mmCIF file of C-alpha atoms in Angstrom:
data_model
loop_
_atom_site.group_PDB
_atom_site.id
_atom_site.type_symbol
_atom_site.label_atom_id
_atom_site.label_comp_id
_atom_site.label_asym_id
_atom_site.label_seq_id
_atom_site.Cartn_x
_atom_site.Cartn_y
_atom_site.Cartn_z
ATOM 1 C CA MET A 1 103.236 116.114 91.741
ATOM 2 C CA THR A 2 104.763 115.490 95.163
ATOM 3 C CA LYS A 3 105.657 119.183 95.450
ATOM 4 C CA TYR A 4 102.080 120.113 94.590
ATOM 5 C CA LEU A 5 100.694 117.705 97.191
ATOM 6 C CA ALA A 6 103.062 119.043 99.803
ATOM 7 C CA GLN A 7 101.699 122.551 99.271
ATOM 8 C CA ILE A 8 98.102 121.599 99.976
ATOM 9 C CA ASP A 9 96.792 123.394 103.052
ATOM 10 C CA ASN A 10 96.356 121.063 106.031
ATOM 11 C CA LYS A 11 92.705 121.956 106.397
ATOM 12 C CA TYR A 12 91.994 120.292 103.047
ATOM 13 C CA THR A 13 93.918 117.074 103.663
ATOM 14 C CA TRP A 14 90.739 115.252 104.720
ATOM 15 C CA ILE A 15 89.360 115.512 101.171
ATOM 16 C CA ILE A 16 91.580 112.803 99.658
ATOM 17 C CA PRO A 17 90.943 110.125 102.328
ATOM 18 C CA PHE A 18 87.240 110.985 102.195
ATOM 19 C CA LEU A 19 87.092 110.522 98.414
ATOM 20 C CA VAL A 20 89.236 107.360 98.445
ATOM 21 C CA GLY A 21 87.242 105.974 101.372
ATOM 22 C CA THR A 22 83.988 106.677 99.533
ATOM 23 C CA LEU A 23 85.331 104.874 96.466
ATOM 24 C CA ALA A 24 86.421 101.937 98.647
ATOM 25 C CA CYS A 25 82.992 101.693 100.295
ATOM 26 C CA CYS A 26 81.297 101.848 96.885
ATOM 27 C CA THR A 27 83.566 99.011 95.723
ATOM 28 C CA LEU A 28 82.508 96.926 98.732
ATOM 29 C CA VAL A 29 78.829 97.692 98.126
ATOM 30 C CA TYR A 30 79.286 96.520 94.536
ATOM 31 C CA ALA A 31 81.049 93.319 95.657
ATOM 32 C CA VAL A 32 78.284 92.414 98.148
ATOM 33 C CA TRP A 33 75.359 93.858 96.173
ATOM 34 C CA CYS A 34 73.595 90.484 96.036
ATOM 35 C CA GLY A 35 74.688 89.419 99.504
ATOM 36 C CA LEU A 36 77.708 88.411 101.541
ATOM 37 C CA GLY A 37 79.692 85.339 100.597
ATOM 38 C CA LEU A 38 79.108 82.381 102.909
ATOM 39 C CA THR A 39 81.625 79.687 103.813
ATOM 40 C CA TYR A 40 81.720 76.860 106.336
ATOM 41 C CA ASP A 41 82.728 79.289 109.120
ATOM 42 C CA SER A 42 79.883 81.619 108.140
ATOM 43 C CA HIS A 43 77.260 78.951 108.678
ATOM 44 C CA ASN A 44 78.753 78.072 112.059
ATOM 45 C CA TYR A 45 78.535 81.738 113.100
ATOM 46 C CA LEU A 46 74.920 81.880 111.947
ATOM 47 C CA SER A 47 74.006 78.653 113.718
ATOM 48 C CA ALA A 48 75.529 79.865 116.992
ATOM 49 C CA ALA A 49 73.856 83.274 116.623
ATOM 50 C CA ARG A 50 70.406 81.758 116.114
ATOM 51 C CA ALA A 51 70.936 79.514 119.131
ATOM 52 C CA ILE A 52 71.722 82.579 121.272
ATOM 53 C CA ALA A 53 68.686 84.432 119.928
ATOM 54 C CA GLU A 54 66.489 81.445 120.819
ATOM 55 C CA GLY A 55 68.036 80.989 124.255
ATOM 56 C CA ARG A 56 69.743 77.681 123.437
ATOM 57 C CA PRO A 57 73.396 76.630 123.952
ATOM 58 C CA MET A 58 75.549 77.640 120.997
ATOM 59 C CA GLU A 59 76.120 74.949 118.409
ATOM 60 C CA THR A 60 77.648 74.599 114.946
ATOM 61 C CA GLN A 61 75.643 73.897 111.796
ATOM 62 C CA LEU A 62 76.350 70.174 112.332
ATOM 63 C CA GLY A 63 74.985 70.248 115.873
ATOM 64 C CA ALA A 64 78.313 70.128 117.734
ATOM 65 C CA LYS A 65 79.075 72.483 120.619
ATOM 66 C CA TYR A 66 80.311 75.863 119.426
ATOM 67 C CA VAL A 67 83.591 76.132 121.340
ATOM 68 C CA ALA A 68 86.464 76.336 118.829
ATOM 69 C CA GLN A 69 85.846 80.032 118.088
ATOM 70 C CA PRO A 70 85.172 82.879 120.562
ATOM 71 C CA PRO A 71 81.560 83.870 121.302
ATOM 72 C CA LEU A 72 81.485 87.632 120.645
ATOM 73 C CA PHE A 73 80.747 87.514 116.908
ATOM 74 C CA PRO A 74 77.784 85.105 117.195
ATOM 75 C CA ALA A 75 76.507 87.288 120.049
ATOM 76 C CA ILE A 76 76.656 90.341 117.748
ATOM 77 C CA LEU A 77 74.887 88.463 114.943
ATOM 78 C CA SER A 78 72.200 87.336 117.396
ATOM 79 C CA LEU A 79 71.141 90.970 117.840
ATOM 80 C CA TRP A 80 69.466 90.698 114.416
ATOM 81 C CA ASN A 81 69.003 86.916 114.571
ATOM 82 C CA GLY A 82 71.589 86.324 111.858
ATOM 83 C CA ASN A 83 69.671 88.304 109.235
ATOM 84 C CA LEU A 84 72.033 88.505 106.261
ATOM 85 C CA SER A 85 70.817 91.931 105.110
ATOM 86 C CA PHE A 86 71.680 93.432 108.504
ATOM 87 C CA SER A 87 74.985 91.570 108.448
ATOM 88 C CA LYS A 88 75.823 93.151 105.088
ATOM 89 C CA VAL A 89 75.137 96.627 106.477
ATOM 90 C CA PHE A 90 77.212 95.779 109.549
ATOM 91 C CA ASN A 91 80.192 94.837 107.357
ATOM 92 C CA ILE A 92 79.919 98.060 105.358
ATOM 93 C CA VAL A 93 79.772 100.155 108.542
ATOM 94 C CA CYS A 94 82.778 98.279 109.978
ATOM 95 C CA TYR A 95 84.647 98.918 106.718
ATOM 96 C CA ALA A 96 83.964 102.657 106.872
ATOM 97 C CA VAL A 97 84.977 102.915 110.546
ATOM 98 C CA THR A 98 88.151 100.902 109.902
ATOM 99 C CA LEU A 99 89.140 103.214 107.029
ATOM 100 C CA ILE A 100 88.675 106.292 109.229
ATOM 101 C CA LEU A 101 90.902 104.788 111.921
ATOM 102 C CA ILE A 102 93.483 103.655 109.355
ATOM 103 C CA TRP A 103 93.708 107.206 108.010
ATOM 104 C CA LYS A 104 94.355 108.424 111.546
ATOM 105 C CA LEU A 105 97.202 105.886 111.785
ATOM 106 C CA ILE A 106 98.598 106.963 108.406
ATOM 107 C CA ASP A 107 98.431 110.605 109.455
ATOM 108 C CA ILE A 108 100.250 109.850 112.716
ATOM 109 C CA VAL A 109 103.046 107.712 111.287
ATOM 110 C CA LEU A 110 103.876 109.191 107.866
ATOM 111 C CA CYS A 111 105.348 112.658 107.499
ATOM 112 C CA SER A 112 105.196 113.353 103.760
ATOM 113 C CA PHE A 113 101.721 114.142 102.453
ATOM 114 C CA SER A 114 102.539 112.440 99.145
ATOM 115 C CA TYR A 115 103.292 109.197 101.014
ATOM 116 C CA LYS A 116 100.129 109.599 103.042
ATOM 117 C CA VAL A 117 98.164 109.760 99.796
ATOM 118 C CA LEU A 118 99.922 106.712 98.345
ATOM 119 C CA ALA A 119 99.357 104.730 101.544
ATOM 120 C CA CYS A 120 95.717 105.821 101.601
ATOM 121 C CA PHE A 121 95.085 104.519 98.070
ATOM 122 C CA TYR A 122 97.066 101.323 98.645
ATOM 123 C CA ILE A 123 95.450 100.339 101.965
ATOM 124 C CA PHE A 124 91.903 101.631 101.493
ATOM 125 C CA LEU A 125 91.519 99.955 98.083
ATOM 126 C CA SER A 126 93.295 96.710 98.989
ATOM 127 C CA THR A 127 92.156 93.168 98.314
ATOM 128 C CA PRO A 128 92.763 91.903 101.899
ATOM 129 C CA LEU A 129 90.364 94.477 103.358
ATOM 130 C CA LEU A 130 87.799 93.960 100.597
ATOM 131 C CA LEU A 131 88.113 90.193 101.041
ATOM 132 C CA VAL A 132 87.256 89.994 104.740
ATOM 133 C CA HIS A 133 84.386 92.480 104.400
ATOM 134 C CA SER A 134 82.815 90.623 101.469
ATOM 135 C CA PHE A 135 82.067 87.499 103.530
ATOM 136 C CA LEU A 136 80.180 86.735 106.707
ATOM 137 C CA TRP A 137 83.288 86.427 108.841
ATOM 138 C CA SER A 138 84.427 87.770 112.194
ATOM 139 C CA GLU A 139 87.256 89.868 110.724
ATOM 140 C CA PRO A 140 85.357 93.144 110.046
ATOM 141 C CA PHE A 141 84.704 93.961 113.705
ATOM 142 C CA PHE A 142 88.096 92.433 114.572
ATOM 143 C CA LEU A 143 89.756 95.034 112.327
ATOM 144 C CA VAL A 144 87.758 97.838 113.945
ATOM 145 C CA LEU A 145 88.976 96.715 117.365
ATOM 146 C CA ILE A 146 92.603 96.435 116.196
ATOM 147 C CA GLN A 147 92.588 99.956 114.798
ATOM 148 C CA LEU A 148 90.867 101.304 117.923
ATOM 149 C CA ILE A 149 93.548 99.662 120.065
ATOM 150 C CA ILE A 150 96.338 101.143 117.946
ATOM 151 C CA VAL A 151 94.911 104.680 118.049
ATOM 152 C CA THR A 152 94.271 104.345 121.806
ATOM 153 C CA LEU A 153 97.841 103.098 122.212
ATOM 154 C CA TYR A 154 99.144 106.221 120.486
ATOM 155 C CA PHE A 155 97.160 108.640 122.648
ATOM 156 C CA HIS A 156 98.062 106.695 125.771
ATOM 157 C CA GLY A 157 101.731 107.164 124.892
ATOM 158 C CA GLU A 158 101.157 110.882 124.367
ATOM 159 C CA THR A 159 99.159 111.491 127.548
ATOM 160 C CA LYS A 160 100.057 108.574 129.875
ATOM 161 C CA SER A 161 96.377 108.572 130.833
ATOM 162 C CA VAL A 162 95.467 105.716 133.165
ATOM 163 C CA TYR A 163 91.955 105.744 131.689
ATOM 164 C CA LEU A 164 93.331 105.084 128.216
ATOM 165 C CA PHE A 165 95.334 102.194 129.665
ATOM 166 C CA TYR A 166 92.112 100.770 131.099
ATOM 167 C CA ALA A 167 90.521 101.321 127.691
ATOM 168 C CA LEU A 168 93.333 99.248 126.144
ATOM 169 C CA ILE A 169 92.562 96.414 128.555
ATOM 170 C CA LEU A 170 88.839 96.555 127.736
ATOM 171 C CA LEU A 171 89.425 96.677 123.978
ATOM 172 C CA SER A 172 91.897 93.795 124.297
ATOM 173 C CA LEU A 173 89.283 91.708 126.102
ATOM 174 C CA LEU A 174 86.832 92.356 123.252
ATOM 175 C CA LEU A 175 89.521 91.596 120.663
ATOM 176 C CA CYS A 176 90.209 88.165 122.152
ATOM 177 C CA ALA A 177 86.477 87.534 122.442
ATOM 178 C CA GLN A 178 86.069 88.281 118.719
ATOM 179 C CA ARG A 179 88.898 86.131 117.335
ATOM 180 C CA ASN A 180 91.452 83.829 118.937
ATOM 181 C CA ALA A 181 94.193 85.567 116.948
ATOM 182 C CA GLY A 182 93.543 88.655 119.054
ATOM 183 C CA VAL A 183 95.878 87.179 121.649
ATOM 184 C CA PHE A 184 98.787 87.734 119.229
ATOM 185 C CA ILE A 185 97.990 91.463 119.017
ATOM 186 C CA VAL A 186 97.579 91.753 122.775
ATOM 187 C CA SER A 187 100.821 89.836 123.394
ATOM 188 C CA SER A 188 102.805 92.135 121.089
ATOM 189 C CA ILE A 189 101.490 95.305 122.750
ATOM 190 C CA PHE A 190 102.158 94.199 126.311
ATOM 191 C CA LEU A 191 105.541 92.805 125.272
ATOM 192 C CA THR A 192 106.595 96.292 124.205
ATOM 193 C CA PHE A 193 105.203 97.746 127.450
ATOM 194 C CA PHE A 194 107.251 95.162 129.345
ATOM 195 C CA LEU A 195 110.469 95.857 127.418
ATOM 196 C CA GLU A 196 110.117 99.622 127.711
ATOM 197 C CA GLU A 197 109.662 99.428 131.486
ATOM 198 C CA SER A 198 112.683 99.063 133.774
ATOM 199 C CA SER A 199 110.943 98.907 137.150
ATOM 200 C CA PHE A 200 110.358 95.364 138.472
ATOM 201 C CA VAL A 201 107.135 96.387 140.201
ATOM 202 C CA ASN A 202 105.788 98.036 137.057
ATOM 203 C CA ARG A 203 106.678 94.954 135.012
ATOM 204 C CA ILE A 204 104.618 92.861 137.441
ATOM 205 C CA LYS A 205 101.719 95.281 136.922
ATOM 206 C CA ILE A 206 102.108 94.980 133.141
ATOM 207 C CA GLY A 207 102.056 91.187 133.435
ATOM 208 C CA ILE A 208 98.846 91.341 135.461
ATOM 209 C CA ALA A 209 97.331 93.716 132.894
ATOM 210 C CA PHE A 210 98.265 91.288 130.096
ATOM 211 C CA LEU A 211 96.684 88.332 131.915
ATOM 212 C CA THR A 212 93.559 90.418 132.484
ATOM 213 C CA SER A 213 93.444 91.539 128.844
ATOM 214 C CA SER A 214 93.807 88.008 127.483
ATOM 215 C CA SER A 215 91.851 86.215 130.218
ATOM 216 C CA GLY A 216 88.819 85.775 127.981
ATOM 217 C CA PHE A 217 90.919 83.949 125.406
ATOM 218 C CA PHE A 218 92.400 81.514 127.908
ATOM 219 C CA LEU A 219 89.181 80.891 129.837
ATOM 220 C CA TRP A 220 87.078 80.356 126.706
ATOM 221 C CA ASN A 221 89.566 77.973 125.140
ATOM 222 C CA LEU A 222 90.104 76.042 128.365
ATOM 223 C CA TYR A 223 86.330 75.706 128.631
ATOM 224 C CA GLY A 224 86.083 74.530 125.018
ATOM 225 C CA PHE A 225 89.000 72.136 125.387
ATOM 226 C CA SER A 226 87.434 70.577 128.477
ATOM 227 C CA ARG A 227 84.075 70.172 126.717
ATOM 228 C CA GLU A 228 85.129 69.084 123.245
ATOM 229 C CA GLY A 229 88.902 68.804 123.047
ATOM 230 C CA GLY A 230 90.844 70.068 120.041
ATOM 231 C CA GLY A 231 90.359 73.662 118.921
ATOM 232 C CA PHE A 232 92.912 76.400 119.399
ATOM 233 C CA LEU A 233 94.655 74.681 122.319
ATOM 234 C CA ASP A 234 95.335 71.566 120.243
ATOM 235 C CA ALA A 235 96.310 73.066 116.903
ATOM 236 C CA GLY A 236 99.436 71.019 116.184
ATOM 237 C CA TYR A 237 101.893 73.685 117.260
ATOM 238 C CA LEU A 238 105.376 73.737 115.663
ATOM 239 C CA GLN A 239 104.506 70.769 113.452
ATOM 240 C CA ASN A 240 104.575 72.608 110.134
ATOM 241 C CA VAL A 241 106.747 75.674 110.631
ATOM 242 C CA GLY A 242 108.509 75.399 107.264
ATOM 243 C CA GLY A 243 105.267 74.862 105.356
ATOM 244 C CA ASN A 244 103.579 77.720 107.196
ATOM 245 C CA ILE A 245 106.435 80.088 106.390
ATOM 246 C CA LEU A 246 105.994 79.329 102.681
ATOM 247 C CA GLU A 247 102.186 79.560 102.922
ATOM 248 C CA TYR A 248 102.133 82.901 104.664
ATOM 249 C CA SER A 249 105.014 84.198 102.553
ATOM 250 C CA SER A 250 102.879 83.614 99.477
ATOM 251 C CA ALA A 251 99.958 85.388 101.139
ATOM 252 C CA ILE A 252 102.105 88.430 101.939
ATOM 253 C CA GLY A 253 103.882 88.340 98.580
ATOM 254 C CA VAL A 254 100.650 88.575 96.627
ATOM 255 C CA TRP A 255 99.992 91.906 98.361
ATOM 256 C CA PHE A 256 102.817 93.322 96.244
ATOM 257 C CA VAL A 257 103.106 91.334 93.007
ATOM 258 C CA PRO A 258 100.953 88.838 91.063
ATOM 259 C CA GLY A 259 101.373 85.113 91.607
ATOM 260 C CA THR A 260 101.252 82.776 94.555
ATOM 261 C CA SER A 261 104.976 81.996 94.777
ATOM 262 C CA SER A 262 106.347 85.494 95.110
ATOM 263 C CA HIS A 263 108.723 84.638 97.954
ATOM 264 C CA TYR A 264 111.436 86.932 96.641
ATOM 265 C CA VAL A 265 109.086 89.881 97.130
ATOM 266 C CA VAL A 266 108.404 88.713 100.681
ATOM 267 C CA VAL A 267 112.135 88.582 101.304
ATOM 268 C CA ALA A 268 112.530 92.146 100.008
ATOM 269 C CA ALA A 269 109.571 93.416 102.045
ATOM 270 C CA GLY A 270 110.771 91.432 105.044
ATOM 271 C CA ILE A 271 114.265 92.921 104.836
ATOM 272 C CA LEU A 272 112.756 96.387 104.497
ATOM 273 C CA SER A 273 110.496 95.806 107.486
ATOM 274 C CA LEU A 274 113.340 94.310 109.525
ATOM 275 C CA TRP A 275 115.552 97.260 108.659
ATOM 276 C CA PHE A 276 112.822 99.598 109.872
ATOM 277 C CA VAL A 277 112.283 97.639 113.104
ATOM 278 C CA ILE A 278 116.015 97.561 113.866
ATOM 279 C CA SER A 279 116.462 101.245 113.030
ATOM 280 C CA ILE A 280 113.558 102.104 115.317
ATOM 281 C CA PHE A 281 114.651 99.927 118.237
ATOM 282 C CA PHE A 282 118.286 101.040 118.012
ATOM 283 C CA SER A 283 117.606 104.612 117.015
ATOM 284 C CA SER A 284 120.003 107.259 118.331
ATOM 285 C CA GLU A 285 117.197 109.800 118.604
ATOM 286 C CA PRO A 286 115.969 110.592 122.120
ATOM 287 C CA ILE A 287 113.226 108.387 123.538
ATOM 288 C CA SER A 288 109.898 110.042 122.809
ATOM 289 C CA PRO A 289 106.231 108.991 122.709
ATOM 290 C CA ARG A 290 106.443 108.846 118.911
ATOM 291 C CA LEU A 291 109.508 106.577 118.916
ATOM 292 C CA THR A 292 107.886 104.316 121.510
ATOM 293 C CA PHE A 293 104.724 104.128 119.412
ATOM 294 C CA LEU A 294 106.706 103.215 116.267
ATOM 295 C CA ARG A 295 108.394 100.426 118.225
ATOM 296 C CA GLN A 296 105.030 99.121 119.376
ATOM 297 C CA LEU A 297 103.615 99.402 115.875
ATOM 298 C CA SER A 298 106.494 97.510 114.262
ATOM 299 C CA THR A 299 106.249 94.707 116.832
ATOM 300 C CA ILE A 300 102.590 93.915 116.093
ATOM 301 C CA PRO A 301 102.974 92.290 112.616
ATOM 302 C CA VAL A 302 106.100 90.400 113.709
ATOM 303 C CA VAL A 303 104.421 88.731 116.690
ATOM 304 C CA TYR A 304 101.166 88.217 114.770
ATOM 305 C CA VAL A 305 102.796 86.406 111.843
ATOM 306 C CA LEU A 306 105.006 84.326 114.147
ATOM 307 C CA GLY A 307 101.891 83.314 116.057
ATOM 308 C CA PHE A 308 100.304 81.909 112.909
ATOM 309 C CA VAL A 309 103.558 80.289 111.759
ATOM 310 C CA ILE A 310 103.723 78.106 114.884
ATOM 311 C CA LEU A 311 100.108 76.957 114.465
ATOM 312 C CA GLY A 312 99.019 73.930 112.452
ATOM 313 C CA LYS A 313 98.968 74.201 108.670
ATOM 314 C CA PRO A 314 96.152 76.430 107.367
ATOM 315 C CA VAL A 315 93.942 75.774 104.403
ATOM 316 C CA ALA A 316 95.835 77.442 101.538
ATOM 317 C CA SER A 317 92.945 79.738 100.627
ATOM 318 C CA ASP A 318 92.687 80.985 104.237
ATOM 319 C CA ALA A 319 96.248 82.300 104.572
ATOM 320 C CA GLU A 320 95.552 85.797 103.227
ATOM 321 C CA ARG A 321 92.334 85.992 105.223
ATOM 322 C CA PHE A 322 94.183 85.166 108.445
ATOM 323 C CA LEU A 323 96.802 87.857 107.829
ATOM 324 C CA ALA A 324 94.285 90.540 106.815
ATOM 325 C CA GLY A 325 94.103 91.701 110.424
ATOM 326 C CA ILE A 326 97.631 93.104 110.332
ATOM 327 C CA PHE A 327 97.615 94.202 106.689
ATOM 328 C CA PRO A 328 97.021 97.920 107.511
ATOM 329 C CA VAL A 329 99.691 97.960 110.229
ATOM 330 C CA TYR A 330 102.207 96.053 108.127
ATOM 331 C CA SER A 331 101.581 98.342 105.148
ATOM 332 C CA VAL A 332 102.061 101.498 107.213
ATOM 333 C CA VAL A 333 105.311 100.081 108.626
ATOM 334 C CA VAL A 334 106.576 99.346 105.095
ATOM 335 C CA PHE A 335 105.564 102.809 103.849
ATOM 336 C CA GLN A 336 107.302 104.394 106.838
ATOM 337 C CA ALA A 337 110.463 102.408 106.090
ATOM 338 C CA ILE A 338 110.416 103.540 102.451
ATOM 339 C CA GLU A 339 109.765 107.126 103.511
ATOM 340 C CA ARG A 340 112.752 107.039 105.891
ATOM 341 C CA MET A 341 114.950 105.725 103.059
ATOM 342 C CA GLN A 342 113.680 108.352 100.621
ATOM 343 C CA ILE A 343 114.432 111.101 103.088
ATOM 344 C CA LYS A 344 118.055 109.981 102.799
ATOM 345 C CA GLY A 345 118.047 110.738 99.087
ATOM 346 C CA LYS A 346 116.604 107.644 97.429
ATOM 347 C CA LYS A 347 113.951 109.497 95.405
ATOM 348 C CA TRP A 348 113.606 106.625 92.905
ATOM 349 C CA LEU A 349 111.759 104.563 95.541
ATOM 350 C CA ILE A 350 108.539 106.355 94.609
ATOM 351 C CA LEU A 351 108.471 104.425 91.289
ATOM 352 C CA PRO A 352 108.154 100.842 92.647
ATOM 353 C CA VAL A 353 105.644 102.134 95.197
ATOM 354 C CA ALA A 354 103.520 103.566 92.364
ATOM 355 C CA ILE A 355 103.731 100.274 90.405
ATOM 356 C CA ILE A 356 102.689 98.244 93.462
ATOM 357 C CA LEU A 357 99.822 100.667 94.015
ATOM 358 C CA LEU A 358 98.602 100.200 90.429
ATOM 359 C CA TYR A 359 98.789 96.410 90.779
ATOM 360 C CA GLY A 360 96.831 96.563 94.041
ATOM 361 C CA LEU A 361 94.070 98.633 92.477
ATOM 362 C CA LEU A 362 93.753 96.283 89.490
ATOM 363 C CA ARG A 363 93.676 93.242 91.775
ATOM 364 C CA THR A 364 90.961 94.749 93.963
ATOM 365 C CA GLY A 365 88.863 95.660 90.928
ATOM 366 C CA ASN A 366 89.134 92.132 89.513
ATOM 367 C CA ASN A 367 88.207 90.534 92.823
ATOM 368 C CA ALA A 368 85.289 92.903 93.395
ATOM 369 C CA LYS A 369 83.927 91.926 89.978
ATOM 370 C CA ARG A 370 84.409 88.221 90.684
ATOM 371 C CA TRP A 371 82.738 88.327 94.104
ATOM 372 C CA ASN A 372 79.838 90.371 92.753
ATOM 373 C CA GLU A 373 79.218 87.832 90.001
ATOM 374 C CA SER A 374 79.676 84.843 92.305
ATOM 375 C CA ASN A 375 77.416 86.176 95.060
ATOM 376 C CA CYS A 376 74.700 87.130 92.570
ATOM 377 C CA GLU A 377 74.825 83.700 90.933
ATOM 378 C CA ASN A 378 75.149 81.687 94.141
ATOM 379 C CA PRO A 379 74.340 83.880 97.158
ATOM 380 C CA ILE A 380 74.038 81.086 99.766
ATOM 381 C CA SER A 381 76.958 78.837 98.889
ATOM 382 C CA LEU A 382 77.696 76.139 101.473
ATOM 383 C CA SER A 383 80.890 75.127 99.737
ATOM 384 C CA GLY A 384 82.493 78.556 99.748
ATOM 385 C CA ASN A 385 83.218 78.456 96.004
ATOM 386 C CA ASN A 386 82.810 82.234 95.934
ATOM 387 C CA PHE A 387 86.025 82.449 97.975
ATOM 388 C CA CYS A 388 88.194 82.436 94.850
ATOM 389 C CA MET A 389 90.604 85.337 94.455
ATOM 390 C CA VAL A 390 92.540 86.793 91.579
ATOM 391 C CA PRO A 391 96.240 86.693 92.572
#
């Protein structure tokens, strides 16, 4: 089969991602047919959006000042006054755009067409992506921005265009205005810029660019902390590192095998990822835009996960949601690591990849069915009971 796939003319390679993307979008439409799932965060977004639309200060559903989360998502929702039908369409559009950008990333990073196809099926039809697009959350547009930043980062490396660098700064500003966790993505990107640069003056410029890119995050949270206290700046840092490692390990592990205590799978995936990162950073091949991009790409999930690990303990059911933002990047890194190993003769690696792919498809199908039934039975849940997932 792999030989057959490899012989497909390049001008037809768009057909498979188009068909898989269409299937993925149809799965999302099925999951949200009766409406998006609503949780506590959802109602806070809606309350803030309606306040903006009515010209009032943003507030949560309980009447408190809306300061703990960035303002961009409520501002977007205010364009249609929080109408849930428009929000559902918005999520579907974000999903489709994200899949297009993910395919571009897959096409850039992976060499073998057979691995591109496997990665396409695994990522497009994944539970983490379906999860965050099935609820009224800020992640859908957050994912669009992440993928836009990554693609822009690639072309900036290829062209060294100053305009693309400015575009990175603008997209980073929007990313931090959409979700606080955007600062982890921005930090990882500018960290790699800083490490790749040897000139002191240029490093100062990179530092200024980072502060500019993340300024919205710091200013918004300082404003919120001064008004209300708490929030992201008072999250109990480093107080539950061990517990967070286990929590997020379970969230990552369930991407590969059933169960919530699949730490051994996380260890295996972590070793594979670490091997890839080390081999990329200490590669003997000449420095090239592609090698630099792979270094930047492999740094993103590391910094992102570490950022969440040092935060206060999350609600257990939120762990996979929080990590969904780096799921596509992490998956591509893992696939690239496996592809590099297979190139060295380990052809058997295709078997566990195929098994993981089958598990992922079954899990997504089960969750789509569950969310469809839950949303149709209880479309405006305040308790978030429709946030249950099949492991």
